[in-house]
mmCIF file of C-alpha atoms and ligand atoms in Angstrom:
data_model
loop_
_atom_site.group_PDB
_atom_site.id
_atom_site.type_symbol
_atom_site.label_atom_id
_atom_site.label_comp_id
_atom_site.label_asym_id
_atom_site.label_seq_id
_atom_site.Cartn_x
_atom_site.Cartn_y
_atom_site.Cartn_z
ATOM 1 C CA MET A 1 108.254 48.291 70.978
ATOM 2 C CA GLY A 2 110.603 46.660 73.499
ATOM 3 C CA THR A 3 110.477 47.241 77.213
ATOM 4 C CA ASN A 4 112.035 50.308 78.788
ATOM 5 C CA LYS A 5 112.629 48.527 82.066
ATOM 6 C CA LEU A 6 116.075 47.969 83.452
ATOM 7 C CA SER A 7 116.736 44.267 83.933
ATOM 8 C CA ILE A 8 117.922 43.144 87.358
ATOM 9 C CA ASN A 9 119.247 39.818 86.197
ATOM 10 C CA ASN A 10 121.131 41.211 83.285
ATOM 11 C CA SER A 11 124.586 42.607 83.939
ATOM 12 C CA ASN A 12 124.106 44.778 80.864
ATOM 13 C CA SER A 13 121.908 47.064 82.898
ATOM 14 C CA ILE A 14 124.968 49.025 83.991
ATOM 15 C CA LEU A 15 125.257 50.030 80.342
ATOM 16 C CA LEU A 16 121.996 51.918 80.767
ATOM 17 C CA ILE A 17 123.024 53.856 83.869
ATOM 18 C CA ALA A 18 125.250 56.711 82.831
ATOM 19 C CA PRO A 19 128.330 57.722 84.897
ATOM 20 C CA CYS A 20 126.376 60.794 86.065
ATOM 21 C CA GLY A 21 123.539 58.692 87.502
ATOM 22 C CA MET A 22 121.135 59.198 84.599
ATOM 23 C CA ASN A 23 118.842 56.255 83.942
ATOM 24 C CA CYS A 24 119.027 56.008 80.147
ATOM 25 C CA THR A 25 115.773 54.034 79.894
ATOM 26 C CA LEU A 26 113.878 57.181 80.978
ATOM 27 C CA CYS A 27 115.525 59.389 78.394
ATOM 28 C CA TYR A 28 113.602 60.604 75.379
ATOM 29 C CA ALA A 29 116.577 59.860 73.115
ATOM 30 C CA TYR A 30 116.507 56.234 74.288
ATOM 31 C CA GLN A 31 112.725 55.773 74.156
ATOM 32 C CA ARG A 32 111.939 57.426 70.839
ATOM 33 C CA ILE A 33 111.495 55.052 67.925
ATOM 34 C CA LYS A 34 113.334 57.019 65.273
ATOM 35 C CA ASN A 35 117.124 57.469 65.652
ATOM 36 C CA ASN A 36 116.973 56.181 69.168
ATOM 37 C CA CYS A 37 120.046 56.234 71.366
ATOM 38 C CA PRO A 38 121.284 52.826 72.610
ATOM 39 C CA GLY A 39 122.478 54.287 75.932
ATOM 40 C CA CYS A 40 125.234 56.502 77.254
ATOM 41 C CA ARG A 41 127.842 53.781 77.689
ATOM 42 C CA ILE A 42 127.248 52.186 74.325
ATOM 43 C CA ASP A 43 129.219 53.708 71.512
ATOM 44 C CA ASP A 44 127.091 54.466 68.553
ATOM 45 C CA GLU A 45 127.328 56.915 65.750
ATOM 46 C CA CYS A 46 123.624 57.713 65.682
ATOM 47 C CA LYS A 47 123.748 59.478 69.042
ATOM 48 C CA SER A 48 122.929 63.142 69.302
ATOM 49 C CA PHE A 49 125.701 65.730 69.258
ATOM 50 C CA SER A 50 125.087 66.683 72.880
ATOM 51 C CA CYS A 51 125.369 63.054 74.051
ATOM 52 C CA VAL A 52 128.538 62.326 72.090
ATOM 53 C CA ASN A 53 130.112 65.535 73.369
ATOM 54 C CA CYS A 54 128.916 65.270 76.955
ATOM 55 C CA LYS A 55 131.641 66.624 79.216
ATOM 56 C CA ILE A 56 130.826 64.192 81.981
ATOM 57 C CA LYS A 57 130.892 61.120 79.776
ATOM 58 C CA ASN A 58 134.136 62.341 78.209
ATOM 59 C CA CYS A 59 135.705 63.194 81.561
ATOM 60 C CA ALA A 60 139.223 61.824 82.031
ATOM 61 C CA SER A 61 138.073 59.893 85.104
ATOM 62 C CA PHE A 62 136.140 57.510 82.883
ATOM 63 C CA ARG A 63 138.434 57.567 79.891
ATOM 64 C CA ASP A 64 141.768 57.103 81.652
ATOM 65 C CA GLU A 65 141.151 56.005 85.198
ATOM 66 C CA ASN A 66 138.679 53.206 84.693
ATOM 67 C CA LYS A 67 135.982 54.657 86.908
ATOM 68 C CA SER A 68 132.367 53.655 86.401
ATOM 69 C CA PHE A 69 130.401 56.345 88.221
ATOM 70 C CA CYS A 70 130.988 59.927 89.284
ATOM 71 C CA TYR A 71 130.869 59.021 92.969
ATOM 72 C CA GLU A 72 134.180 57.170 92.544
ATOM 73 C CA CYS A 73 135.880 60.439 91.672
ATOM 74 C CA GLU A 74 137.771 62.534 94.217
ATOM 75 C CA SER A 75 136.068 65.640 92.810
ATOM 76 C CA PHE A 76 132.574 64.245 93.406
ATOM 77 C CA PRO A 77 130.290 66.116 93.151
ATOM 78 C CA CYS A 78 132.121 68.387 90.703
ATOM 79 C CA LYS A 79 130.756 71.642 89.311
ATOM 80 C CA ARG A 80 129.624 70.045 86.049
ATOM 81 C CA LEU A 81 127.693 67.343 87.843
ATOM 82 C CA LYS A 82 126.127 69.873 90.201
ATOM 83 C CA GLN A 83 124.940 71.938 87.227
ATOM 84 C CA LEU A 84 123.438 68.887 85.539
ATOM 85 C CA ASP A 85 121.834 67.780 88.781
ATOM 86 C CA LYS A 86 120.293 71.205 89.302
ATOM 87 C CA ARG A 87 118.898 71.318 85.771
ATOM 88 C CA TYR A 88 117.319 67.892 86.138
ATOM 89 C CA ARG A 89 115.979 68.579 89.621
ATOM 90 C CA THR A 90 114.335 71.757 88.411
ATOM 91 C CA LYS A 91 113.025 70.612 85.052
ATOM 92 C CA TYR A 92 112.478 66.869 85.347
ATOM 93 C CA ASN A 93 112.226 65.965 89.022
ATOM 94 C CA MET A 94 115.261 63.705 88.728
ATOM 95 C CA ARG A 95 118.280 63.837 91.000
ATOM 96 C CA MET A 96 121.582 62.613 89.606
ATOM 97 C CA ILE A 97 123.624 63.129 92.765
ATOM 98 C CA GLU A 98 121.006 61.415 94.893
ATOM 99 C CA ASN A 99 120.938 58.526 92.403
ATOM 100 C CA LEU A 100 124.707 58.189 92.627
ATOM 101 C CA GLU A 101 124.722 58.283 96.415
ATOM 102 C CA TYR A 102 122.029 55.630 96.436
ATOM 103 C CA ILE A 103 124.016 53.363 94.096
ATOM 104 C CA LYS A 104 127.145 53.862 96.180
ATOM 105 C CA LYS A 105 125.340 52.956 99.390
ATOM 106 C CA ASN A 106 122.908 50.257 98.229
ATOM 107 C CA GLY A 107 124.316 48.900 94.988
ATOM 108 C CA LEU A 108 123.067 48.888 91.438
ATOM 109 C CA LYS A 109 120.580 46.059 91.900
ATOM 110 C CA LYS A 110 118.537 47.873 94.536
ATOM 111 C CA PHE A 111 118.716 51.057 92.538
ATOM 112 C CA ILE A 112 117.324 49.302 89.466
ATOM 113 C CA ILE A 113 114.418 47.783 91.416
ATOM 114 C CA ASN A 114 113.591 51.209 92.848
ATOM 115 C CA GLU A 115 113.887 52.973 89.523
ATOM 116 C CA ASN A 116 111.555 50.541 87.757
ATOM 117 C CA LYS A 117 108.993 51.042 90.523
ATOM 118 C CA ARG A 118 109.388 54.776 90.716
ATOM 119 C CA TRP A 119 109.017 55.524 87.022
ATOM 120 C CA ALA A 120 106.458 52.867 86.022
ATOM 121 C CA CYS A 121 103.460 54.103 84.046
ATOM 122 C CA ARG A 122 100.292 53.439 86.033
ATOM 123 C CA ILE A 123 98.463 52.253 82.937
ATOM 124 C CA CYS A 124 100.873 50.011 81.033
ATOM 125 C CA GLY A 125 103.800 49.545 83.436
ATOM 126 C CA GLU A 126 106.506 50.760 81.089
ATOM 127 C CA ASN A 127 108.894 53.412 82.324
ATOM 128 C CA ILE A 128 107.684 56.907 81.608
ATOM 129 C CA CYS A 129 109.826 59.398 79.695
ATOM 130 C CA VAL A 130 111.492 61.771 82.131
ATOM 131 C CA HIS A 131 111.913 64.517 79.552
ATOM 132 C CA LYS A 132 108.259 64.476 78.451
ATOM 133 C CA GLY A 133 106.862 63.676 81.898
ATOM 134 C CA SER A 134 104.578 61.074 80.345
ATOM 135 C CA CYS A 135 104.472 57.529 78.986
ATOM 136 C CA LEU A 136 105.433 57.260 75.325
ATOM 137 C CA ASN A 137 104.270 53.656 75.194
ATOM 138 C CA CYS A 138 100.583 54.249 75.853
ATOM 139 C CA CYS A 139 100.520 58.052 75.618
ATOM 140 C CA ASN A 140 99.405 58.647 79.208
HETATM 141 ZN ZN1 ZN B 201 101.965 53.677 79.663
#
């Protein structure tokens, strides 16, 4: 199994941070071995219905206006993002809006370093799965 870490030296890491501030490497759909998702920004037909039809990913701001993250939008934080943020805060202890504000203020590189530290499994060092609340790599 490959690493779930975001790479600081690889410009492709932006492909694994969704417009909403989600770190794809923590996602169960990304980490699972079978039918795994390559990441929000990577087009792939094997993605789940809910990912392909995500209203944030399909928002006109990204499709037509060439924006990269929700914080670049004049409606930030919009109702959709607030709902997502609330769901993730409550269920998974992850904060999309806070992530986005951090990226805006400190840049993607710092965010990536922080994320890899914050979510590292204490046993094997891989990023834990935010949806399961545990490490899928070593089952801790
Ligand atoms: Zn582990």
